[in-house]
Every structure is written in C-alpha cells, then in structure tokens.
Amino acid sequence: MISANSRRSVRGIIFDMDNTLVQSRIDFAAMKREVYDFLLNLGLAEPDLPLASWTTSMLVEQARRIGMDKAQYDKSMLIARHHEITGMQNAELEPGAEQLLSKLSGHYVLTVVTNNAEDAALEALQRNRIAHYFAQIVGRESMQEMKPSPSGFQEIVKRTGIAADSWLSVGDSWIDGRGSIDAGIPFVGYQVSISDMVKRGVEPLAVIDHLSSLHDILQ
C-alpha cells in the first residue's frame, strides 16, 4: 500500500495499454518470431537465440545497437505494426478500465506509455471511447528505446514537467516495471506474475488483480 505521504505526492498515473487498459489480441509470439526471422536474415540477430527470454522490443533495440540502419528499423516496425493493427481490431477494454479512468480523471494527470505505434494505440483508445482521458500518449516513435528502457516514462516527465517521483505507473509486464522503476517512477503490477517480476529484478510497489483496486490504493 502507498503511505499517506506518498499518496499526497502522486500527481499523475502512467498506464501501459495492452492487457492493462485494453484486452489485446496481438499475437506477440508470432510478431516476435517474424521480427526475429527478419533480423536473423540481415545478420542482426544471433542464431538459436532463446526467444522466451526476449521481447520484440529487446530484439529490435539490440539490432539497433549493433548497426541496424533506418530502413531496416522501419521495416521491422512495419512487421510489428501489422500484428498490432490486426490484434487490436475489435479489442475490448479490460474490466473496470472506463470506470477507473472516470474516477481518476480530474484528480490525476492520466497518460499512456506503450511500445505500440502511436496511431495504433490512439485508434484502439478512441474505438473504446477512453482516449479523451489521457493528456499524453507516448508510443515507440517518441522513445529513444522501447520498454524495458525508461525512455517513454522519461518522455512523459519531460512533456508534463511533473517530477518522476510524483508519478505512479501501472502495467501487466516486467518490461513496464523495469522501465518505470529505472525512470524513478513507482510501479504497480496488474495481474502480474510475482515470480516473473522477481526473476527480472522488478519490485512492484503493489500488485493488483482488478483495476478498481488501484483507486483503493490511492485513497
């Protein structure tokens, strides 16, 4: 639980999107495999890489570090975007998402940080009629590196001028937690695997199984 002093200092909340606000149908395994095969053919990924330990964003960022050029990066993002658009078609909200946002709106600055393309994220949020709740939506185009990098969270701090320790972030994956904590922002895990968090060195401030519980934490 958040201490009384911490509650008073929270001014904004950063949400992940996929499987935090919106029930994603993105086939992340297929997306990762297709991006990996693309990078492997370019010599930008190692053969027999243990993909279970990698995310698509980690594969791409590693390729960038070893020499991926802009055209190759853009192509890899087109592959990812195809999976994102397909997977977000008819995607519905997580239970309690709209009710939570309605309660928080006007009391906190609400934002989104997602590894998705910004247009795909905005489309999904608009389709589910919750885009208007968010002051900022930061997708991968606005990051120096994708999550688990802290870049997206730092971009929110930069845009809003609200200090990192006045934010709280919510996400369903260790990459959300790692990026948030490395940016100095406390992290609340939503339906996360505690063992996965611990294995990745992520210590959430709290863990919730229902979005409505976030409001309770902030009381």
Coordinates of N, CA and C in Angstrom, one line a residue, residues 9-186:
S9 N 1.6 12.9 -2.7 CA 2.6 13.4 -3.7 C 2.2 12.9 -5.1
V10 N 1.4 11.9 -5.3 CA 1.1 11.4 -6.6 C 0.2 12.4 -7.4
R11 N 0.7 12.8 -8.5 CA 0.0 13.8 -9.3 C -0.4 13.2 -10.7
G12 N 0.2 12.2 -11.1 CA -0.1 11.6 -12.4 C 0.1 10.1 -12.4
I13 N -0.6 9.4 -13.3 CA -0.6 8.0 -13.5 C -0.3 7.6 -14.9
I14 N 0.7 6.8 -15.1 CA 1.1 6.3 -16.4 C 0.6 4.9 -16.6
F15 N -0.2 4.6 -17.6 CA -0.7 3.3 -17.9 C 0.0 2.7 -19.1
D16 N 0.3 1.4 -19.0 CA 0.5 0.6 -20.2 C -0.8 0.4 -20.9
M17 N -0.8 0.0 -22.1 CA -2.1 -0.2 -22.8 C -2.5 -1.6 -23.0
D18 N -1.7 -2.4 -23.7 CA -2.0 -3.8 -24.0 C -2.2 -4.6 -22.7
N19 N -3.4 -5.2 -22.5 CA -3.7 -6.0 -21.4 C -3.6 -5.3 -20.0
T20 N -3.6 -4.0 -20.1 CA -3.7 -3.2 -18.9 C -5.0 -2.4 -19.0
L21 N -5.1 -1.6 -20.1 CA -6.4 -0.9 -20.4 C -7.3 -1.6 -21.4
V22 N -6.6 -2.2 -22.4 CA -7.3 -2.9 -23.5 C -6.9 -4.3 -23.6
Q23 N -7.9 -5.2 -23.7 CA -7.6 -6.6 -23.8 C -7.0 -6.9 -25.2
S24 N -5.7 -7.0 -25.3 CA -5.0 -7.1 -26.5 C -5.2 -8.5 -27.1
R25 N -5.4 -8.6 -28.4 CA -5.4 -9.8 -29.1 C -4.2 -10.0 -30.0
I26 N -3.2 -9.1 -29.8 CA -2.0 -9.2 -30.6 C -1.3 -10.5 -30.3
D27 N -0.9 -11.2 -31.3 CA -0.2 -12.4 -31.2 C 1.3 -12.1 -31.0
F28 N 1.7 -11.8 -29.8 CA 3.1 -11.3 -29.5 C 4.1 -12.3 -29.9
A29 N 3.8 -13.6 -29.7 CA 4.8 -14.6 -30.1 C 5.0 -14.7 -31.6
A30 N 3.9 -14.6 -32.4 CA 4.1 -14.5 -33.8 C 4.8 -13.3 -34.3
M31 N 4.5 -12.2 -33.7 CA 5.2 -10.9 -34.0 C 6.7 -11.0 -33.7
K32 N 7.0 -11.5 -32.5 CA 8.4 -11.7 -32.2 C 9.1 -12.6 -33.1
R33 N 8.5 -13.7 -33.5 CA 9.1 -14.7 -34.4 C 9.4 -14.1 -35.8
E34 N 8.4 -13.3 -36.3 CA 8.6 -12.7 -37.6 C 9.7 -11.7 -37.6
V35 N 9.7 -10.8 -36.6 CA 10.7 -9.8 -36.5 C 12.1 -10.5 -36.3
Y36 N 12.2 -11.5 -35.5 CA 13.4 -12.2 -35.3 C 13.9 -12.8 -36.6
D37 N 13.1 -13.5 -37.4 CA 13.5 -14.1 -38.6 C 14.0 -13.0 -39.6
F38 N 13.3 -11.8 -39.6 CA 13.7 -10.7 -40.4 C 15.1 -10.3 -40.0
L39 N 15.4 -10.1 -38.7 CA 16.7 -9.6 -38.2 C 17.7 -10.7 -38.5
L40 N 17.4 -12.0 -38.3 CA 18.3 -13.0 -38.5 C 18.8 -13.1 -39.9
N41 N 17.9 -12.9 -40.9 CA 18.3 -12.9 -42.3 C 19.2 -11.7 -42.6
L42 N 19.1 -10.6 -41.8 CA 20.0 -9.5 -42.0 C 21.3 -9.6 -41.3
G43 N 21.5 -10.7 -40.5 CA 22.7 -10.8 -39.7 C 22.6 -9.9 -38.5
L44 N 21.4 -9.5 -38.1 CA 21.3 -8.6 -36.9 C 20.7 -9.3 -35.7
A45 N 20.7 -10.6 -35.7 CA 20.3 -11.4 -34.5 C 21.1 -12.7 -34.6
E46 N 21.3 -13.2 -33.4 CA 22.1 -14.4 -33.3 C 21.2 -15.7 -33.6
P47 N 21.8 -16.7 -34.2 CA 21.0 -17.9 -34.4 C 20.8 -18.6 -33.1
D48 N 19.6 -19.3 -33.0 CA 19.3 -20.1 -31.8 C 19.2 -19.3 -30.6
L49 N 18.8 -18.0 -30.7 CA 18.5 -17.1 -29.6 C 17.4 -17.7 -28.7
P50 N 17.5 -17.7 -27.4 CA 16.4 -18.2 -26.6 C 15.3 -17.2 -26.5
L51 N 14.4 -17.3 -27.5 CA 13.4 -16.2 -27.6 C 12.5 -16.0 -26.4
A52 N 12.3 -17.1 -25.6 CA 11.4 -17.0 -24.5 C 11.9 -15.9 -23.5
S53 N 13.2 -15.6 -23.6 CA 13.8 -14.6 -22.7 C 13.8 -13.2 -23.3
W54 N 13.3 -13.1 -24.5 CA 13.4 -11.8 -25.2 C 12.0 -11.3 -25.6
T55 N 11.9 -10.0 -25.7 CA 10.7 -9.4 -26.3 C 11.0 -8.8 -27.6
T56 N 10.0 -8.5 -28.4 CA 10.2 -7.9 -29.7 C 11.0 -6.6 -29.6
S57 N 10.7 -5.8 -28.6 CA 11.4 -4.6 -28.5 C 12.9 -4.8 -28.1
M58 N 13.1 -5.8 -27.3 CA 14.5 -6.1 -27.0 C 15.3 -6.5 -28.2
L59 N 14.7 -7.3 -29.1 CA 15.4 -7.8 -30.3 C 15.7 -6.6 -31.2
V60 N 14.7 -5.7 -31.3 CA 14.9 -4.5 -32.2 C 16.0 -3.6 -31.6
E61 N 16.0 -3.4 -30.3 CA 16.9 -2.4 -29.7 C 18.4 -3.0 -29.8
Q62 N 18.5 -4.4 -29.6 CA 19.8 -5.0 -29.7 C 20.3 -4.8 -31.2
A63 N 19.4 -5.0 -32.2 CA 19.8 -4.9 -33.6 C 20.2 -3.4 -33.8
R64 N 19.6 -2.5 -33.2 CA 20.0 -1.1 -33.4 C 21.4 -0.8 -32.9
R65 N 21.6 -1.4 -31.7 CA 22.9 -1.2 -31.1 C 24.1 -1.8 -31.9
I66 N 23.8 -2.8 -32.7 CA 24.9 -3.5 -33.5 C 24.9 -3.1 -35.0
G67 N 24.1 -2.0 -35.3 CA 24.2 -1.5 -36.6 C 23.0 -1.4 -37.5
M68 N 21.8 -1.7 -37.0 CA 20.6 -1.6 -37.9 C 20.4 -0.2 -38.4
D69 N 20.2 -0.1 -39.7 CA 20.0 1.2 -40.3 C 18.5 1.6 -40.2
K70 N 18.2 2.8 -40.6 CA 16.9 3.3 -40.5 C 15.9 2.5 -41.4
A71 N 16.3 2.2 -42.6 CA 15.4 1.4 -43.5 C 15.1 0.1 -42.9
Q72 N 16.1 -0.6 -42.3 CA 15.8 -1.9 -41.6 C 15.0 -1.7 -40.4
Y73 N 15.2 -0.7 -39.6 CA 14.4 -0.4 -38.5 C 12.9 -0.2 -38.9
D74 N 12.7 0.6 -39.9 CA 11.4 0.9 -40.4 C 10.7 -0.3 -40.8
K75 N 11.4 -1.2 -41.5 CA 10.8 -2.5 -42.0 C 10.4 -3.3 -40.8
S76 N 11.2 -3.4 -39.8 CA 10.9 -4.2 -38.6 C 9.6 -3.7 -37.9
M77 N 9.5 -2.3 -37.9 CA 8.4 -1.7 -37.3 C 7.1 -1.9 -38.1
L78 N 7.2 -2.0 -39.4 CA 6.1 -2.3 -40.2 C 5.6 -3.7 -39.9
I79 N 6.5 -4.7 -39.7 CA 6.1 -6.0 -39.3 C 5.3 -6.0 -38.0
A80 N 5.9 -5.2 -37.0 CA 5.2 -5.1 -35.7 C 3.9 -4.5 -35.8
R81 N 3.8 -3.4 -36.6 CA 2.6 -2.6 -36.8 C 1.5 -3.5 -37.4
H82 N 1.8 -4.3 -38.3 CA 0.8 -5.2 -38.9 C 0.2 -6.1 -37.9
H83 N 1.0 -6.7 -37.0 CA 0.5 -7.5 -35.9 C -0.3 -6.7 -34.9
E84 N 0.1 -5.4 -34.6 CA -0.6 -4.6 -33.7 C -2.0 -4.2 -34.2
I85 N -2.1 -3.8 -35.5 CA -3.4 -3.4 -36.1 C -4.3 -4.6 -36.1
T86 N -3.8 -5.7 -36.5 CA -4.6 -6.9 -36.6 C -5.1 -7.3 -35.2
G87 N -4.2 -7.3 -34.3 CA -4.5 -7.8 -32.9 C -5.4 -6.8 -32.2
M88 N -5.5 -5.6 -32.5 CA -6.3 -4.6 -31.8 C -7.7 -4.4 -32.4
Q89 N -7.9 -5.1 -33.5 CA -9.2 -4.9 -34.1 C -10.3 -5.6 -33.2
N90 N -11.3 -4.8 -32.9 CA -12.4 -5.2 -32.0 C -11.9 -5.6 -30.6
A91 N -10.8 -5.1 -30.2 CA -10.3 -5.3 -28.8 C -11.1 -4.5 -27.9
E92 N -11.5 -5.2 -26.8 CA -12.4 -4.5 -25.8 C -11.5 -4.1 -24.6
L93 N -12.2 -3.3 -23.7 CA -11.5 -2.8 -22.5 C -11.3 -3.9 -21.5
E94 N -10.3 -3.7 -20.7 CA -10.1 -4.5 -19.5 C -11.3 -4.2 -18.6
P95 N -11.8 -5.2 -17.8 CA -12.9 -5.0 -16.9 C -12.5 -3.8 -15.9
G96 N -13.4 -2.9 -15.8 CA -13.3 -1.8 -14.9 C -12.4 -0.6 -15.4
A97 N -11.9 -0.7 -16.6 CA -11.0 0.3 -17.1 C -11.7 1.7 -17.2
E98 N -12.8 1.7 -17.8 CA -13.5 3.0 -18.0 C -14.0 3.6 -16.7
Q99 N -14.5 2.7 -15.8 CA -14.9 3.2 -14.5 C -13.8 3.8 -13.7
L100 N -12.6 3.1 -13.8 CA -11.4 3.6 -13.0 C -11.0 5.0 -13.6
L101 N -10.9 5.1 -14.9 CA -10.4 6.3 -15.5 C -11.4 7.5 -15.2
S102 N -12.7 7.2 -15.2 CA -13.7 8.2 -14.9 C -13.5 8.7 -13.5
K103 N -13.2 7.8 -12.5 CA -13.0 8.2 -11.1 C -11.7 9.1 -11.0
L104 N -10.6 8.7 -11.7 CA -9.3 9.3 -11.6 C -9.3 10.6 -12.3
S105 N -10.0 10.8 -13.4 CA -10.0 12.0 -14.3 C -10.3 13.2 -13.5
G106 N -9.5 14.2 -13.6 CA -9.7 15.5 -12.9 C -8.9 15.5 -11.6
H107 N -8.5 14.4 -11.1 CA -7.8 14.3 -9.9 C -6.3 14.0 -10.1
Y108 N -6.0 13.3 -11.3 CA -4.7 13.0 -11.6 C -4.5 13.2 -13.1
V109 N -3.2 13.5 -13.5 CA -2.9 13.6 -14.9 C -2.7 12.2 -15.4
L110 N -3.5 11.8 -16.4 CA -3.5 10.4 -16.9 C -2.8 10.3 -18.2
T111 N -1.9 9.4 -18.4 CA -1.1 9.2 -19.6 C -1.0 7.7 -20.0
V112 N -0.5 7.5 -21.2 CA -0.2 6.1 -21.6 C 1.2 6.1 -22.2
V113 N 1.9 5.0 -21.8 CA 3.2 4.7 -22.4 C 3.1 3.3 -23.0
T114 N 3.3 3.1 -24.3 CA 3.1 1.8 -24.9 C 4.2 1.6 -26.0
N115 N 4.6 0.4 -26.2 CA 5.6 0.1 -27.2 C 4.9 0.0 -28.6
N116 N 3.6 0.1 -28.6 CA 2.9 0.1 -29.9 C 3.1 1.4 -30.6
A117 N 2.9 1.4 -31.9 CA 2.8 2.6 -32.7 C 1.8 3.6 -32.2
E118 N 2.0 4.8 -32.2 CA 1.1 5.8 -31.6 C -0.3 5.8 -32.3
D119 N -0.2 5.7 -33.6 CA -1.5 5.7 -34.3 C -2.4 4.4 -34.0
A120 N -1.7 3.3 -33.8 CA -2.4 2.1 -33.5 C -3.0 2.2 -32.1
A121 N -2.2 2.8 -31.2 CA -2.6 3.0 -29.8 C -3.8 3.9 -29.7
L122 N -3.7 5.0 -30.4 CA -4.8 6.0 -30.4 C -6.1 5.5 -31.0
E123 N -5.9 4.7 -32.1 CA -7.1 4.1 -32.7 C -7.8 3.2 -31.7
A124 N -7.1 2.3 -31.0 CA -7.7 1.4 -30.0 C -8.3 2.2 -28.9
L125 N -7.7 3.2 -28.4 CA -8.3 4.0 -27.3 C -9.5 4.8 -27.7
Q126 N -9.5 5.3 -29.0 CA -10.6 6.1 -29.5 C -11.8 5.1 -29.7
R127 N -11.5 4.0 -30.3 CA -12.6 3.0 -30.5 C -13.3 2.6 -29.3
N128 N -12.6 2.5 -28.2 CA -13.1 2.2 -26.9 C -13.6 3.4 -26.1
R129 N -13.5 4.6 -26.7 CA -14.0 5.8 -26.1 C -13.4 6.2 -24.8
I130 N -12.0 6.0 -24.7 CA -11.3 6.4 -23.5 C -10.1 7.3 -23.8
A131 N -9.9 7.6 -25.1 CA -8.8 8.4 -25.5 C -8.8 9.8 -24.8
H132 N -10.0 10.3 -24.6 CA -10.1 11.7 -24.1 C -9.6 11.8 -22.6
Y133 N -9.5 10.7 -22.0 CA -9.0 10.8 -20.6 C -7.5 11.1 -20.5
F134 N -6.8 10.9 -21.6 CA -5.3 11.0 -21.5 C -4.7 12.3 -22.0
A135 N -3.9 12.9 -21.1 CA -3.2 14.1 -21.5 C -2.1 13.9 -22.5
Q136 N -1.4 12.7 -22.4 CA -0.3 12.3 -23.3 C -0.4 10.8 -23.6
I137 N -0.1 10.5 -24.9 CA 0.0 9.1 -25.3 C 1.4 9.0 -26.0
V138 N 2.3 8.3 -25.3 CA 3.6 8.1 -25.9 C 3.8 6.7 -26.4
G139 N 4.0 6.6 -27.7 CA 4.3 5.3 -28.4 C 5.8 5.2 -28.7
R140 N 6.1 4.2 -29.4 CA 7.6 4.0 -29.7 C 8.2 5.0 -30.5
E141 N 7.4 5.8 -31.3 CA 8.0 6.8 -32.2 C 8.6 7.9 -31.3
S142 N 8.1 8.1 -30.1 CA 8.6 9.2 -29.2 C 9.6 8.7 -28.2
M143 N 10.1 7.5 -28.3 CA 11.1 6.9 -27.4 C 12.4 6.8 -28.1
Q144 N 13.4 7.0 -27.3 CA 14.8 6.7 -27.8 C 15.0 5.2 -27.9
E145 N 14.4 4.4 -26.9 CA 14.4 3.0 -27.0 C 13.1 2.6 -26.4
M146 N 12.5 1.4 -26.8 CA 11.3 0.9 -26.3 C 11.5 0.3 -24.9
K147 N 10.4 0.1 -24.2 CA 10.4 -0.6 -22.9 C 11.0 -2.0 -23.2
P148 N 11.9 -2.5 -22.3 CA 12.1 -2.0 -20.9 C 12.9 -0.8 -20.6
S149 N 13.3 -0.1 -21.7 CA 14.0 1.2 -21.5 C 13.1 2.2 -20.7
P150 N 13.7 3.0 -19.9 CA 12.9 4.1 -19.2 C 12.5 5.2 -20.1
S151 N 12.9 5.2 -21.4 CA 12.8 6.4 -22.3 C 11.3 6.9 -22.4
G152 N 10.4 6.0 -22.5 CA 9.0 6.5 -22.7 C 8.5 7.2 -21.4
F153 N 8.9 6.7 -20.3 CA 8.5 7.3 -19.0 C 9.2 8.6 -18.8
Q154 N 10.4 8.7 -19.2 CA 11.1 10.0 -19.1 C 10.5 11.0 -20.1
E155 N 10.0 10.6 -21.2 CA 9.4 11.5 -22.1 C 8.1 12.1 -21.5
I156 N 7.4 11.3 -20.8 CA 6.2 11.8 -20.1 C 6.6 12.9 -19.0
V157 N 7.6 12.6 -18.3 CA 8.1 13.6 -17.3 C 8.5 14.9 -18.0
K158 N 9.2 14.7 -19.1 CA 9.7 15.9 -19.9 C 8.5 16.7 -20.4
R159 N 7.5 16.0 -21.0 CA 6.4 16.8 -21.6 C 5.5 17.5 -20.6
T160 N 5.4 16.9 -19.4 CA 4.4 17.4 -18.4 C 5.1 18.3 -17.4
G161 N 6.4 18.1 -17.2 CA 7.1 18.9 -16.2 C 6.8 18.4 -14.8
I162 N 6.1 17.3 -14.7 CA 5.9 16.7 -13.4 C 7.0 15.7 -13.0
A163 N 7.6 15.9 -11.8 CA 8.8 15.1 -11.4 C 8.4 13.6 -11.4
A164 N 9.4 12.8 -11.6 CA 9.2 11.4 -11.7 C 8.6 10.8 -10.4
D165 N 9.0 11.3 -9.3 CA 8.5 10.8 -8.0 C 7.1 11.2 -7.7
S166 N 6.5 12.0 -8.6 CA 5.1 12.4 -8.4 C 4.2 11.6 -9.3
W167 N 4.8 10.5 -10.0 CA 4.0 9.7 -10.9 C 3.9 8.3 -10.2
L168 N 2.9 7.6 -10.7 CA 2.7 6.1 -10.4 C 2.5 5.5 -11.8
S169 N 3.0 4.3 -12.0 CA 2.7 3.6 -13.3 C 2.1 2.3 -13.0
V170 N 1.3 1.8 -14.0 CA 0.6 0.6 -13.9 C 0.8 -0.2 -15.2
G171 N 1.1 -1.5 -15.1 CA 1.3 -2.3 -16.2 C 1.3 -3.8 -15.9
D172 N 1.2 -4.6 -16.9 CA 1.0 -6.0 -16.8 C 2.2 -6.9 -17.0
S173 N 3.4 -6.2 -17.3 CA 4.6 -6.9 -17.7 C 5.8 -6.4 -16.9
W174 N 6.8 -7.3 -16.8 CA 8.1 -6.9 -16.2 C 8.7 -5.7 -17.0
I175 N 8.5 -5.7 -18.3 CA 9.1 -4.6 -19.1 C 8.5 -3.2 -18.7
D176 N 7.2 -3.2 -18.3 CA 6.6 -2.0 -17.8 C 7.3 -1.6 -16.5
G177 N 7.4 -2.6 -15.6 CA 8.0 -2.3 -14.3 C 9.5 -1.9 -14.4
R178 N 10.2 -2.5 -15.2 CA 11.7 -2.2 -15.4 C 11.8 -0.8 -15.9
G179 N 11.1 -0.4 -16.9 CA 11.2 0.9 -17.5 C 10.8 2.0 -16.5
S180 N 9.7 1.7 -15.8 CA 9.1 2.7 -14.8 C 10.1 2.9 -13.7
I181 N 10.6 1.8 -13.1 CA 11.5 1.9 -11.9 C 12.8 2.6 -12.3
D182 N 13.3 2.2 -13.5 CA 14.6 2.9 -13.9 C 14.4 4.3 -14.2
A183 N 13.1 4.8 -14.4 CA 12.9 6.2 -14.6 C 12.6 6.9 -13.3
G184 N 12.6 6.1 -12.2 CA 12.4 6.7 -10.9 C 10.9 6.8 -10.5
I185 N 10.1 6.0 -11.2 CA 8.6 6.0 -11.0 C 8.2 4.7 -10.4
P186 N 7.5 4.8 -9.2 CA 7.0 3.6 -8.6 C 6.0 2.8 -9.5

